Amino acid sequence: MGLLSDPNRRRALISMLTRLNTPICVLCYFAGVCWFMGLAFEPFTLRTYMSENAMGSTMVEERFPSGERALATGREFAAHKKKAGGMPVDWLVKTMQARGLEVFTQSFSRTLPFPDENKERYIVKGTNVYGILRAPRAPRTEALVISAPCSPGDQNNQAVGLLLGLAHYFRSQIFWAKDIIFLVNEHDLIGMQAWLESYHHTNTTGMDWSPLQGRGGSIQAALSLELSSDVITSLDIVLEGLNGQLPNLDLANLFYAFCQKIGVICTIQGRLQRNDWDSVLGYSHAVQTMMLMVMKQASGRPWGDHGLFLRYHIEAASIKGINSFRQYKTDLTTVGRLLEGMFRKLNNLLERLHQSYFFYLMPSLSNFVSIGYYMPAFGLLVVILLLRALDLWVLIANPPAITADGVADLEQQSSTGVLSVLTPLVISHLTGAALYILPTHFQEIAVEHFPVSETEAVVLTAIAVYTAGLALPHNTHRLLTGEGTEQGWRVLKLVAVLYLAVLLGCTALINFSLGFILALTLVPVAAFVTPHVPKALSAVVLVILSPACTLLFSVFFFQELQEMPVSFQEGWLLYLSVISQGILDHYLYGSLVYPLVALMIYPCWLLFWNILFWK
């Protein structure tokens, strides 16, 4: 406190920070990257452990015997699905009623803002079927959900068969203290969104659905099944939900504990855990697993039906069955026993899962990185912005009074006009608003005048607006105030740097992975850009580090992490598909990544682009 209260010492500290500003910023950037990369090294991580006392022991005896019967039910479901050309609603209702459940249906419809060419759909109509097993030993105020999407073709038939087999087996047990809801949803995420909105009496996406005729208690937890083979070699747990939300870590710990107990091979991100963490290959494997989780979380999209539960504060995960080349095989009886054990432990909960972490990264299922470990890496990047802001503040408060020819520059000492800063700020955000609004509203005009489909029109319009934005704010500071001043770009950069720092900080609190990836590319831009750097080279660097190119590089990087590299042409087509899917996810499920980039990140980047060409 004495250092800051003493004017002489404070002046000396500020002088040192401004004099060593560039070396400190470079050091902080590399320190932040190295810190983050070191998080996957096992000695720097924490071992997973069960925090919830009610789920602390796995000493329950699982007796589910009906794996073969579940397979037969799955084949029967597949035959009726093929005959009906979609969800066999009548057959599911009769089958669930035969198993002693209270069965209800829900119809829904949704017109997409533009056709989804990945799944070839535009007007979506479907029906959800769900059955409720009422708790025999409780007042029915709480519930658990197990769901299986009705996927097209031969996908996920075994999951529906196992769900019905578990319903029949659970019906014969008397120890359930919570309602158990068995849900088969049509049209994957759209059907799940309709069911959840109706269950909670909300409508945030404008979907049409019929009210639910039957309800259980307040949903405490949910599991979604994705099984498309009679035998599996491993079970993969999917945690990433809408807008980067994650379930409570105890849910993943519970899955891992029962896999260890029953002897099922379990993976995360589709990757097995290695024991040679002290080798280069072991560390590389952990880094790739963690980076896959970062990339999926940063996308903001739900990576399974479970992802939509998280917005309602319901802890949920998806369990996928993988049938690969491994010799070890697991049948549906074993998978059913694992699910029985997990539901029996969730049945013991006296309150919602809350004692473990909600913010974490997982290099493996046995290790995790808590928010207290990974946030310093982000903080080291953001502190660069604060140091640059301090340097600019000092220059603005004490401008050089003597020019190169020794004559006092009175114009530099005069106050900067508000319009010289406000004009590029407003125009940049208007460009961002155009990027957010125009793609979906101008698709019909684009289709009429150009030989493109609706989806292509949306994506190409977004790219056109994004590219046009590079020219619209160019030198806008002179639109109303004449020639720009040296103090003018400094004030504008000070505003832009502080704006970016607040923006990245808020983003990282909601979705750390997205905030960190944006910080990796935008912080160097904010740090080095001035009107005095070489224009051509700096413009190329700014474009490479722009949000659009960051997304393009992320697409190729994600494919490399999945060990499915693509050519540039394939990657470009995948890039266009990612753009259209991101816009669809926003309108269908409420993903925030597209409006965040269009309305805030892109305008903020345009401010630095405007500073580069300041005259």
Coordinates of C-alpha atoms in Angstrom, one line a residue:
M1 CA 0.0 0.0 0.0
G2 CA 2.9 2.3 0.7
L3 CA 4.1 1.8 -2.9
L4 CA 0.8 2.9 -4.3
S5 CA 0.2 5.8 -1.9
D6 CA 3.6 7.4 -2.3
P7 CA 3.4 9.6 -5.4
N8 CA 7.1 9.2 -6.2
R9 CA 7.1 5.4 -5.9
R10 CA 3.8 5.2 -7.9
R11 CA 5.4 7.3 -10.6
A12 CA 8.5 5.1 -10.7
L13 CA 6.4 1.9 -10.9
I14 CA 4.3 3.3 -13.8
S15 CA 7.5 4.5 -15.5
M16 CA 9.0 1.0 -15.2
L17 CA 5.8 -0.7 -16.5
T18 CA 5.6 1.6 -19.5
R19 CA 9.3 1.3 -20.3
L20 CA 9.3 -2.6 -20.1
N21 CA 5.8 -2.9 -21.5
T22 CA 6.6 -4.8 -24.6
P23 CA 9.0 -7.4 -23.0
I24 CA 6.5 -8.0 -20.2
C25 CA 3.7 -8.5 -22.7
V26 CA 5.7 -11.0 -24.7
L27 CA 6.7 -12.9 -21.6
C28 CA 3.1 -13.0 -20.3
Y29 CA 1.8 -14.4 -23.7
F30 CA 4.3 -17.2 -23.8
A31 CA 3.9 -17.9 -20.1
G32 CA 0.1 -18.2 -20.6
V33 CA 0.5 -20.6 -23.5
C34 CA 3.1 -22.7 -21.6
W35 CA 0.9 -22.8 -18.5
F36 CA -2.1 -24.0 -20.5
M37 CA 0.0 -26.7 -22.3
G38 CA 1.3 -27.9 -18.9
L39 CA -2.1 -28.5 -17.6
A40 CA -2.3 -31.9 -19.3
F41 CA 0.9 -33.1 -17.5
E42 CA -0.4 -35.6 -14.9
P43 CA 1.5 -34.3 -11.8
F44 CA -0.2 -30.9 -12.4
T45 CA -3.7 -32.3 -12.5
L46 CA -6.0 -33.6 -9.8
R47 CA -7.2 -37.2 -9.4
T48 CA -11.0 -37.5 -9.8
Y49 CA -12.9 -38.4 -6.6
M50 CA -16.5 -38.6 -5.6
S51 CA -17.6 -35.5 -3.6
E52 CA -21.3 -36.5 -3.1
N53 CA -21.6 -38.7 0.0
A54 CA -24.8 -40.3 -1.3
M55 CA -22.8 -41.7 -4.3
G56 CA -19.6 -42.4 -2.5
S57 CA -19.7 -46.2 -2.6
T58 CA -20.5 -48.4 -5.6
M59 CA -21.3 -51.4 -3.4
V60 CA -24.7 -52.1 -4.9
E61 CA -25.4 -55.4 -6.6
E62 CA -26.5 -55.0 -10.2
R63 CA -28.7 -57.8 -11.5
F64 CA -30.0 -56.6 -14.8
P65 CA -30.4 -59.9 -16.8
S66 CA -32.2 -59.0 -20.0
G67 CA -29.5 -58.1 -22.5
E68 CA -30.7 -60.6 -25.1
R69 CA -34.3 -59.6 -24.6
A70 CA -33.3 -55.9 -25.1
L71 CA -31.6 -56.9 -28.4
A72 CA -34.7 -58.6 -29.6
T73 CA -36.8 -55.6 -28.6
G74 CA -34.3 -53.4 -30.5
R75 CA -34.7 -55.5 -33.7
E76 CA -38.5 -55.4 -33.3
F77 CA -38.3 -51.6 -32.9
A78 CA -36.2 -51.4 -36.1
A79 CA -38.7 -53.4 -38.1
H80 CA -41.6 -51.2 -37.0
K81 CA -39.6 -48.0 -37.6
K82 CA -38.8 -49.2 -41.1
K83 CA -42.5 -50.1 -41.7
A84 CA -43.7 -46.7 -40.4
G85 CA -41.0 -44.7 -42.1
G86 CA -40.2 -43.0 -38.9
M87 CA -41.1 -43.1 -35.2
P88 CA -43.4 -46.2 -34.6
V89 CA -45.5 -44.3 -32.1
D90 CA -48.3 -46.8 -31.7
W91 CA -45.9 -49.7 -31.2
L92 CA -43.9 -47.7 -28.6
V93 CA -47.0 -46.7 -26.7
K94 CA -48.3 -50.4 -26.5
T95 CA -44.8 -51.7 -25.6
M96 CA -44.3 -49.2 -22.7
Q97 CA -47.8 -49.8 -21.4
A98 CA -47.1 -53.5 -21.4
R99 CA -44.2 -52.8 -19.1
G100 CA -46.4 -51.0 -16.6
L101 CA -45.5 -47.4 -17.4
E102 CA -47.8 -44.4 -17.6
V103 CA -47.4 -43.6 -21.3
F104 CA -47.9 -40.2 -23.0
T105 CA -47.1 -38.7 -26.4
Q106 CA -46.2 -35.2 -27.5
S107 CA -46.3 -33.8 -31.0
F108 CA -44.2 -30.9 -32.2
S109 CA -43.3 -29.0 -35.3
R110 CA -40.5 -26.6 -36.2
T111 CA -39.9 -24.6 -39.4
L112 CA -36.1 -24.0 -39.7
P113 CA -34.9 -20.5 -40.6
F114 CA -33.3 -22.2 -43.6
P115 CA -32.9 -25.8 -44.7
D116 CA -30.5 -28.0 -42.8
E117 CA -28.6 -29.6 -45.7
N118 CA -26.6 -31.9 -43.4
K119 CA -29.8 -33.7 -42.4
E120 CA -31.9 -32.7 -45.4
R121 CA -34.8 -31.2 -43.5
Y122 CA -36.6 -27.8 -43.5
I123 CA -40.1 -28.4 -41.9
V124 CA -39.7 -30.8 -39.0
K125 CA -42.7 -32.6 -37.5
G126 CA -42.5 -35.4 -35.0
T127 CA -43.7 -37.1 -31.9
N128 CA -42.0 -37.9 -28.6
V129 CA -43.1 -40.9 -26.6
Y130 CA -42.3 -41.2 -22.9
G131 CA -43.4 -43.4 -20.1
I132 CA -43.2 -42.6 -16.3
L133 CA -42.4 -45.2 -13.7
R134 CA -43.8 -43.7 -10.5
A135 CA -41.8 -43.9 -7.3
P136 CA -43.4 -46.4 -5.0
R137 CA -41.6 -45.1 -1.8
A138 CA -41.6 -41.3 -2.1
P139 CA -44.0 -38.4 -2.7
R140 CA -43.0 -38.2 -6.4
T141 CA -41.5 -34.7 -6.2
E142 CA -38.2 -35.7 -8.0
A143 CA -37.4 -37.6 -11.2
L144 CA -34.6 -39.1 -13.3
V145 CA -34.6 -39.3 -17.1
I146 CA -33.2 -41.9 -19.4
S147 CA -33.6 -41.1 -23.1
A148 CA -32.8 -42.6 -26.4
P149 CA -33.2 -40.7 -29.7
C150 CA -35.0 -42.3 -32.6
S151 CA -32.4 -41.9 -35.2
P152 CA -32.9 -42.5 -39.0
G153 CA -31.8 -45.8 -40.6
D154 CA -30.3 -48.5 -38.4
Q155 CA -28.9 -46.0 -35.9
N156 CA -29.6 -46.3 -32.2
N157 CA -32.1 -49.2 -32.4
Q158 CA -30.2 -51.1 -29.7
A159 CA -30.4 -48.0 -27.4
V160 CA -34.2 -48.0 -27.6
G161 CA -34.3 -51.8 -27.0
L162 CA -32.1 -51.4 -23.9
L163 CA -34.2 -48.5 -22.6
L164 CA -37.4 -50.6 -22.9
G165 CA -35.5 -53.5 -21.2
L166 CA -34.5 -51.3 -18.3
A167 CA -38.1 -50.1 -18.0
H168 CA -39.3 -53.6 -17.7
Y169 CA -36.6 -54.5 -15.1
F170 CA -37.0 -51.3 -13.1
R171 CA -40.7 -51.9 -12.8
S172 CA -40.1 -55.0 -10.7
Q173 CA -38.0 -53.1 -8.2
I174 CA -39.5 -51.4 -5.1
F175 CA -36.6 -49.3 -3.9
W176 CA -37.1 -46.3 -6.3
A177 CA -37.5 -43.0 -4.4
K178 CA -37.7 -40.9 -7.6
D179 CA -39.9 -41.1 -10.7
I180 CA -38.0 -42.5 -13.7
I181 CA -39.0 -41.1 -17.1
F182 CA -38.2 -43.3 -20.2
L183 CA -38.1 -41.0 -23.2
V184 CA -37.8 -41.8 -26.9
N185 CA -37.5 -38.5 -28.8
E186 CA -37.8 -38.0 -32.5
H187 CA -35.6 -35.8 -34.6
D188 CA -32.8 -35.9 -32.0
L189 CA -32.1 -32.4 -30.5
I190 CA -35.3 -30.8 -31.9
G191 CA -37.5 -33.4 -30.3
M192 CA -35.6 -33.1 -27.0
Q193 CA -35.9 -29.3 -27.1
A194 CA -39.6 -29.5 -27.6
W195 CA -40.0 -32.0 -24.7
L196 CA -37.9 -30.0 -22.3
E197 CA -39.6 -26.7 -23.1
S198 CA -43.0 -28.2 -22.6
Y199 CA -41.9 -30.0 -19.3
H200 CA -40.7 -26.7 -17.9
H201 CA -43.4 -24.4 -19.4
T202 CA -41.0 -22.3 -21.4
N203 CA -40.7 -21.5 -25.1
T204 CA -37.4 -19.8 -25.9
T205 CA -37.0 -20.9 -29.5
G206 CA -40.5 -20.3 -31.0
M207 CA -41.2 -24.0 -31.5
D208 CA -44.7 -25.4 -31.7
W209 CA -45.4 -28.3 -29.4
S210 CA -48.4 -29.8 -27.6
P211 CA -48.5 -29.6 -23.8
L212 CA -47.4 -32.6 -21.8
Q213 CA -50.3 -34.6 -20.4
G214 CA -48.1 -36.3 -17.8
R215 CA -45.2 -35.1 -15.7
G216 CA -42.9 -36.4 -13.0
G217 CA -41.1 -34.5 -10.3
S218 CA -38.3 -32.0 -10.6
I219 CA -35.7 -33.7 -12.8
Q220 CA -32.4 -34.2 -10.9
A221 CA -30.3 -36.0 -13.5
A222 CA -30.5 -37.5 -17.0
L223 CA -28.6 -39.9 -19.2
S224 CA -28.9 -40.2 -23.0
L225 CA -28.1 -43.5 -24.7
E226 CA -26.5 -43.9 -28.1
L227 CA -26.0 -47.6 -29.0
S228 CA -26.0 -48.8 -32.6
S229 CA -24.4 -52.3 -32.3
D230 CA -25.2 -55.6 -30.6
V231 CA -21.8 -55.7 -29.0
I232 CA -19.5 -52.9 -28.0
T233 CA -15.8 -52.6 -27.2
S234 CA -16.0 -49.5 -25.0
L235 CA -18.3 -46.8 -23.6
D236 CA -17.6 -43.2 -24.3
I237 CA -19.1 -40.4 -22.1
V238 CA -20.0 -37.1 -23.7
L239 CA -20.1 -34.1 -21.4
E240 CA -20.1 -30.9 -23.5
G241 CA -23.4 -29.2 -23.6
L242 CA -25.1 -26.0 -25.0
N243 CA -22.8 -22.9 -24.8
G244 CA -20.0 -24.9 -23.3
Q245 CA -21.9 -25.9 -20.1
L246 CA -20.7 -29.1 -18.4
P247 CA -22.5 -31.3 -15.9
N248 CA -21.3 -31.7 -12.3
L249 CA -18.0 -33.6 -12.3
D250 CA -19.5 -36.3 -9.9
L251 CA -21.7 -37.5 -12.8
A252 CA -18.5 -38.3 -14.8
N253 CA -16.9 -39.8 -11.7
L254 CA -19.9 -42.0 -11.2
F255 CA -19.7 -43.4 -14.8
Y256 CA -16.0 -44.0 -14.4
A257 CA -16.4 -45.7 -11.0
F258 CA -19.0 -48.2 -12.3
C259 CA -16.9 -48.9 -15.5
Q260 CA -14.0 -49.7 -13.2
K261 CA -16.2 -51.9 -11.0
I262 CA -17.9 -53.9 -13.8
G263 CA -14.9 -54.1 -16.0
V264 CA -16.1 -52.1 -19.0
I265 CA -13.5 -50.1 -21.1
C266 CA -14.4 -46.4 -20.8
T267 CA -13.2 -43.5 -22.8
I268 CA -13.6 -39.7 -23.1
Q269 CA -13.4 -38.0 -26.4
G270 CA -13.2 -41.5 -27.9
R271 CA -9.7 -42.0 -26.4
L272 CA -8.4 -44.6 -24.0
Q273 CA -6.4 -43.5 -21.1
R274 CA -2.7 -44.2 -21.1
N275 CA -0.6 -45.1 -18.1
D276 CA 2.8 -43.8 -19.4
W277 CA 2.1 -40.2 -18.5
D278 CA 5.8 -39.5 -18.0
S279 CA 6.6 -40.3 -21.6
V280 CA 6.4 -37.9 -24.6
L281 CA 3.7 -40.1 -26.2
G282 CA 1.7 -40.2 -22.9
Y283 CA 1.8 -36.4 -22.5
S284 CA 0.9 -35.9 -26.2
H285 CA -2.1 -38.2 -25.8
A286 CA -3.3 -36.2 -22.7
V287 CA -2.8 -32.9 -24.5
Q288 CA -4.8 -34.1 -27.5
T289 CA -7.6 -35.4 -25.3
M290 CA -7.8 -32.1 -23.4
M291 CA -7.7 -30.1 -26.6
L292 CA -10.6 -32.1 -28.1
M293 CA -12.6 -31.1 -25.1
V294 CA -11.6 -27.5 -25.5
M295 CA -12.6 -27.4 -29.1
K296 CA -15.9 -29.1 -28.5
Q297 CA -16.7 -26.8 -25.6
A298 CA -15.7 -23.7 -27.6
S299 CA -18.1 -24.6 -30.4
G300 CA -21.0 -23.9 -28.0
R301 CA -23.2 -26.6 -29.6
P302 CA -24.7 -29.5 -27.7
W303 CA -22.8 -32.7 -28.5
G304 CA -25.7 -34.9 -27.6
D305 CA -29.3 -34.8 -26.3
H306 CA -27.9 -34.3 -22.8
G307 CA -26.6 -30.9 -23.8
L308 CA -30.1 -29.3 -23.7
F309 CA -30.8 -30.5 -20.1
L310 CA -27.9 -28.4 -18.7
R311 CA -29.6 -25.1 -19.4
Y312 CA -32.3 -26.2 -16.9
H313 CA -29.7 -27.0 -14.3
I314 CA -30.2 -30.7 -14.8
E315 CA -27.0 -32.7 -14.6
A316 CA -26.9 -34.9 -17.8
A317 CA -24.5 -36.8 -20.0
S318 CA -24.6 -39.0 -23.1
I319 CA -23.2 -42.5 -23.1
K320 CA -22.1 -43.8 -26.5
G321 CA -21.3 -47.4 -27.3
I322 CA -18.3 -47.8 -29.6
N323 CA -17.7 -51.0 -31.6
S324 CA -14.1 -50.9 -32.8
F325 CA -11.4 -53.4 -33.8
R326 CA -10.6 -54.2 -30.2
Q327 CA -10.9 -57.8 -29.2
Y328 CA -12.6 -57.1 -25.9
K329 CA -16.4 -57.1 -26.3
T330 CA -19.2 -56.1 -24.0
D331 CA -22.8 -57.2 -24.4
L332 CA -26.0 -55.2 -23.6
T333 CA -26.4 -57.1 -20.3
T334 CA -23.2 -55.6 -19.0
V335 CA -24.2 -52.1 -20.2
G336 CA -27.6 -52.6 -18.6
R337 CA -26.0 -53.5 -15.3
L338 CA -23.8 -50.3 -15.5
L339 CA -26.9 -48.1 -16.1
E340 CA -28.8 -49.9 -13.3
G341 CA -25.9 -49.1 -10.9
M342 CA -25.7 -45.5 -11.9
F343 CA -29.5 -45.0 -11.5
R344 CA -29.5 -46.7 -8.2
K345 CA -26.8 -44.3 -6.9
L346 CA -28.6 -41.3 -8.4
N347 CA -31.8 -42.6 -6.7
N348 CA -30.0 -42.1 -3.4
L349 CA -29.5 -38.3 -3.9
L350 CA -31.1 -36.1 -1.3
E351 CA -30.4 -32.9 -3.2
R352 CA -29.1 -31.9 -6.6
L353 CA -25.5 -32.6 -7.5
H354 CA -23.5 -29.6 -6.4
Q355 CA -20.5 -30.5 -4.2
S356 CA -18.1 -31.2 -7.1
Y357 CA -16.8 -29.0 -9.9
F358 CA -18.9 -27.4 -12.7
F359 CA -15.9 -25.9 -14.4
Y360 CA -13.1 -28.3 -15.4
L361 CA -11.1 -29.8 -18.2
M362 CA -10.4 -33.6 -18.5
P363 CA -7.2 -34.9 -20.0
S364 CA -8.5 -38.4 -19.0
L365 CA -11.4 -39.9 -16.9
S366 CA -9.1 -40.3 -13.9
N367 CA -7.7 -36.8 -13.9
F368 CA -9.1 -33.3 -14.2
V369 CA -8.0 -29.7 -14.3
S370 CA -10.1 -27.4 -12.0
I371 CA -11.0 -23.8 -12.7
G372 CA -8.3 -22.7 -10.2
Y373 CA -5.6 -24.3 -12.3
Y374 CA -6.6 -23.2 -15.8
M375 CA -7.8 -19.6 -15.2
P376 CA -4.2 -18.3 -14.5
A377 CA -3.3 -19.2 -18.1
F378 CA -6.2 -17.0 -19.3
G379 CA -5.3 -14.3 -16.8
L380 CA -1.8 -14.1 -18.2
L381 CA -3.2 -13.3 -21.6
V382 CA -5.7 -10.7 -20.4
V383 CA -3.1 -8.9 -18.3
I384 CA -1.4 -8.0 -21.6
L385 CA -4.4 -5.9 -22.4
L386 CA -4.3 -4.2 -19.1
L387 CA -0.6 -3.4 -19.5
R388 CA -1.3 -2.0 -23.0
A389 CA -4.1 0.1 -21.6
L390 CA -1.8 1.5 -18.9
D391 CA 0.8 2.4 -21.5
L392 CA -1.8 4.2 -23.6
W393 CA -3.3 6.0 -20.6
V394 CA 0.1 7.4 -19.7
L395 CA 0.7 8.5 -23.3
I396 CA -2.7 10.2 -23.5
A397 CA -2.3 11.9 -20.1
N398 CA 1.3 13.1 -20.9
P399 CA 1.5 13.5 -24.7
P400 CA 4.9 14.5 -26.2
A401 CA 4.8 18.3 -26.5
I402 CA 7.8 18.6 -28.9
T403 CA 7.8 17.5 -32.5
A404 CA 10.7 16.2 -34.5
D405 CA 11.6 19.8 -35.6
G406 CA 11.5 21.1 -32.1
V407 CA 8.2 23.1 -32.5
A408 CA 5.5 22.6 -29.9
D409 CA 2.6 20.6 -31.4
L410 CA -0.5 22.4 -30.0
E411 CA -2.9 20.1 -32.0
Q412 CA -1.6 17.0 -30.2
Q413 CA -2.2 18.7 -26.8
S414 CA -5.7 19.6 -27.6
S415 CA -8.5 17.3 -26.4
T416 CA -9.6 14.5 -28.7
G417 CA -13.1 14.9 -30.2
V418 CA -15.7 12.5 -29.0
L419 CA -16.9 11.8 -32.6
S420 CA -13.5 10.7 -33.7
V421 CA -13.8 7.8 -31.3
L422 CA -17.6 7.3 -31.4
T423 CA -17.9 7.1 -35.2
P424 CA -15.8 4.0 -35.8
L425 CA -17.3 2.4 -32.6
V426 CA -20.8 2.9 -33.9
I427 CA -20.1 1.9 -37.5
S428 CA -18.2 -1.2 -36.5
H429 CA -21.2 -2.4 -34.3
L430 CA -23.6 -1.6 -37.1
T431 CA -21.6 -3.8 -39.4
G432 CA -21.8 -6.5 -36.7
A433 CA -25.5 -6.1 -36.5
A434 CA -25.7 -6.5 -40.3
L435 CA -23.7 -9.7 -40.0
Y436 CA -26.1 -11.0 -37.5
I437 CA -29.4 -10.0 -39.2
L438 CA -28.8 -10.1 -43.0
P439 CA -27.9 -13.7 -43.7
T440 CA -31.2 -15.2 -42.7
H441 CA -33.3 -12.3 -44.0
F442 CA -31.8 -11.9 -47.4
Q443 CA -31.7 -15.6 -48.3
E444 CA -34.8 -15.4 -50.5
I445 CA -33.4 -12.4 -52.5
A446 CA -30.1 -14.3 -52.9
V447 CA -31.8 -17.4 -54.2
E448 CA -33.9 -15.5 -56.7
H449 CA -30.9 -13.7 -58.2
F450 CA -28.1 -16.4 -57.9
P451 CA -28.1 -20.2 -58.6
V452 CA -27.6 -21.2 -55.0
S453 CA -29.6 -23.0 -52.4
E454 CA -31.1 -21.4 -49.3
T455 CA -28.3 -22.7 -47.0
E456 CA -25.6 -21.6 -49.4
A457 CA -27.3 -18.2 -49.7
V458 CA -27.1 -17.8 -45.9
V459 CA -23.5 -18.8 -45.6
L460 CA -22.4 -16.7 -48.6
T461 CA -24.3 -13.7 -47.4
A462 CA -22.5 -13.9 -44.0
I463 CA -19.1 -14.2 -45.7
A464 CA -20.0 -11.2 -48.0
V465 CA -21.1 -9.0 -45.1
Y466 CA -18.0 -10.0 -43.1
T467 CA -15.7 -9.2 -46.1
A468 CA -17.5 -5.9 -46.8
G469 CA -17.0 -4.9 -43.2
L470 CA -13.3 -4.6 -43.9
A471 CA -14.0 -1.6 -46.1
L472 CA -16.9 0.0 -44.4
P473 CA -15.3 1.2 -41.1
H474 CA -12.0 2.1 -43.0
N475 CA -11.0 5.6 -41.9
T476 CA -14.4 6.3 -40.5
H477 CA -12.8 8.6 -37.9
R478 CA -12.6 11.2 -40.7
L479 CA -16.2 10.9 -41.6
L480 CA -17.3 13.8 -39.3
T481 CA -14.1 15.2 -37.9
G482 CA -11.6 15.7 -40.7
E483 CA -8.1 14.4 -40.3
G484 CA -7.4 12.0 -37.4
T485 CA -5.0 13.0 -34.6
E486 CA -2.3 11.0 -32.9
Q487 CA -4.2 11.3 -29.7
G488 CA -7.4 10.1 -31.5
W489 CA -6.1 6.6 -32.3
R490 CA -4.7 6.2 -28.9
V491 CA -8.0 7.0 -27.3
L492 CA -9.7 4.6 -29.7
K493 CA -7.2 1.9 -29.0
L494 CA -7.6 2.4 -25.2
V495 CA -11.4 2.0 -25.6
A496 CA -10.9 -1.1 -27.8
V497 CA -8.4 -2.7 -25.5
L498 CA -10.5 -2.3 -22.4
Y499 CA -13.6 -3.4 -24.3
L500 CA -11.8 -6.6 -25.5
A501 CA -10.5 -7.3 -22.0
V502 CA -14.0 -7.1 -20.5
L503 CA -15.5 -9.1 -23.4
L504 CA -12.9 -11.9 -23.1
G505 CA -13.3 -12.0 -19.3
C506 CA -17.1 -12.4 -19.5
T507 CA -16.8 -15.0 -22.2
A508 CA -14.3 -17.0 -20.3
L509 CA -16.5 -17.1 -17.2
I510 CA -19.3 -18.6 -19.3
N511 CA -17.2 -20.7 -21.7
F512 CA -13.5 -20.8 -20.8
S513 CA -12.5 -22.7 -24.0
L514 CA -14.1 -20.1 -26.3
G515 CA -12.6 -17.2 -24.3
F516 CA -9.1 -18.7 -24.3
I517 CA -9.1 -19.5 -28.1
L518 CA -10.3 -16.0 -28.8
A519 CA -7.6 -14.5 -26.4
L520 CA -4.9 -16.5 -28.2
T521 CA -5.6 -14.8 -31.5
L522 CA -7.0 -11.3 -30.5
V523 CA -4.6 -10.4 -27.7
P524 CA -1.6 -10.2 -30.1
V525 CA -3.7 -8.1 -32.5
A526 CA -4.6 -5.7 -29.7
A527 CA -1.0 -5.5 -28.4
F528 CA 0.9 -4.7 -31.6
V529 CA -1.5 -2.8 -33.9
T530 CA -0.7 1.0 -34.4
P531 CA -1.0 3.3 -37.4
H532 CA 2.9 3.3 -37.6
V533 CA 3.5 -0.4 -38.3
P534 CA 4.0 -1.6 -41.9
K535 CA 0.5 -1.6 -43.4
A536 CA 0.6 -4.5 -45.8
L537 CA 2.3 -7.0 -43.5
S538 CA 0.2 -6.0 -40.5
A539 CA -3.0 -6.2 -42.5
V540 CA -2.2 -9.8 -43.5
V541 CA -1.5 -10.7 -39.8
L542 CA -4.7 -9.1 -38.7
V543 CA -6.7 -11.0 -41.3
I544 CA -5.0 -14.3 -40.3
L545 CA -5.9 -13.6 -36.6
S546 CA -9.4 -12.5 -37.4
P547 CA -12.4 -14.5 -36.0
A548 CA -13.2 -16.0 -39.5
C549 CA -9.7 -17.3 -40.0
T550 CA -9.6 -18.5 -36.4
L551 CA -12.7 -20.6 -37.1
L552 CA -11.1 -22.0 -40.4
F553 CA -7.9 -23.0 -38.6
S554 CA -10.0 -24.6 -35.8
V555 CA -11.8 -26.8 -38.3
F556 CA -8.5 -28.2 -39.6
F557 CA -7.1 -28.5 -36.1
F558 CA -10.1 -30.4 -34.9
Q559 CA -9.9 -32.8 -37.8
E560 CA -6.2 -33.4 -37.0
L561 CA -7.1 -34.1 -33.3
Q562 CA -9.7 -36.6 -34.4
E563 CA -7.0 -38.2 -36.6
M564 CA -9.2 -37.6 -39.7
P565 CA -7.2 -35.0 -41.7
V566 CA -8.8 -33.4 -44.7
S567 CA -7.6 -31.7 -47.8
F568 CA -8.1 -27.9 -48.2
Q569 CA -11.1 -28.3 -50.4
E570 CA -12.8 -30.7 -48.0
G571 CA -11.8 -28.5 -45.1
W572 CA -13.3 -25.5 -46.9
L573 CA -16.6 -27.3 -47.4
L574 CA -16.6 -28.4 -43.8
Y575 CA -15.9 -24.7 -42.8
L576 CA -19.0 -23.6 -44.7
S577 CA -21.0 -26.3 -43.0
V578 CA -19.8 -25.3 -39.6
I579 CA -20.9 -21.7 -40.3
S580 CA -24.4 -22.8 -41.3
Q581 CA -24.7 -25.2 -38.4
G582 CA -23.6 -22.4 -36.0
I583 CA -26.4 -20.1 -37.2
L584 CA -28.9 -23.0 -37.1
D585 CA -27.8 -23.9 -33.5
H586 CA -28.5 -20.3 -32.5
Y587 CA -32.0 -20.1 -33.9
L588 CA -33.0 -23.7 -32.9
Y589 CA -31.4 -24.1 -29.5
G590 CA -30.2 -20.7 -28.3
S591 CA -26.5 -21.1 -28.9
L592 CA -24.7 -17.8 -28.1
V593 CA -21.5 -18.3 -30.1
Y594 CA -22.9 -16.8 -33.4
P595 CA -24.4 -13.6 -31.8
L596 CA -21.3 -13.2 -29.6
V597 CA -19.0 -13.3 -32.6
A598 CA -21.2 -11.2 -34.9
L599 CA -22.3 -8.5 -32.4
M600 CA -19.2 -8.2 -30.2
I601 CA -16.1 -10.0 -31.2
Y602 CA -16.1 -9.0 -34.9
P603 CA -16.9 -5.3 -34.2
C604 CA -14.1 -5.2 -31.6
W605 CA -11.7 -6.7 -34.2
L606 CA -12.9 -4.0 -36.7
L607 CA -11.8 -1.3 -34.3
F608 CA -8.2 -2.6 -34.4
W609 CA -8.5 -2.8 -38.2
N610 CA -9.6 0.8 -38.2
I611 CA -6.6 1.8 -36.0
L612 CA -4.2 0.1 -38.4
F613 CA -5.3 2.4 -41.3
W614 CA -5.7 5.6 -39.1
K615 CA -4.2 8.6 -40.9

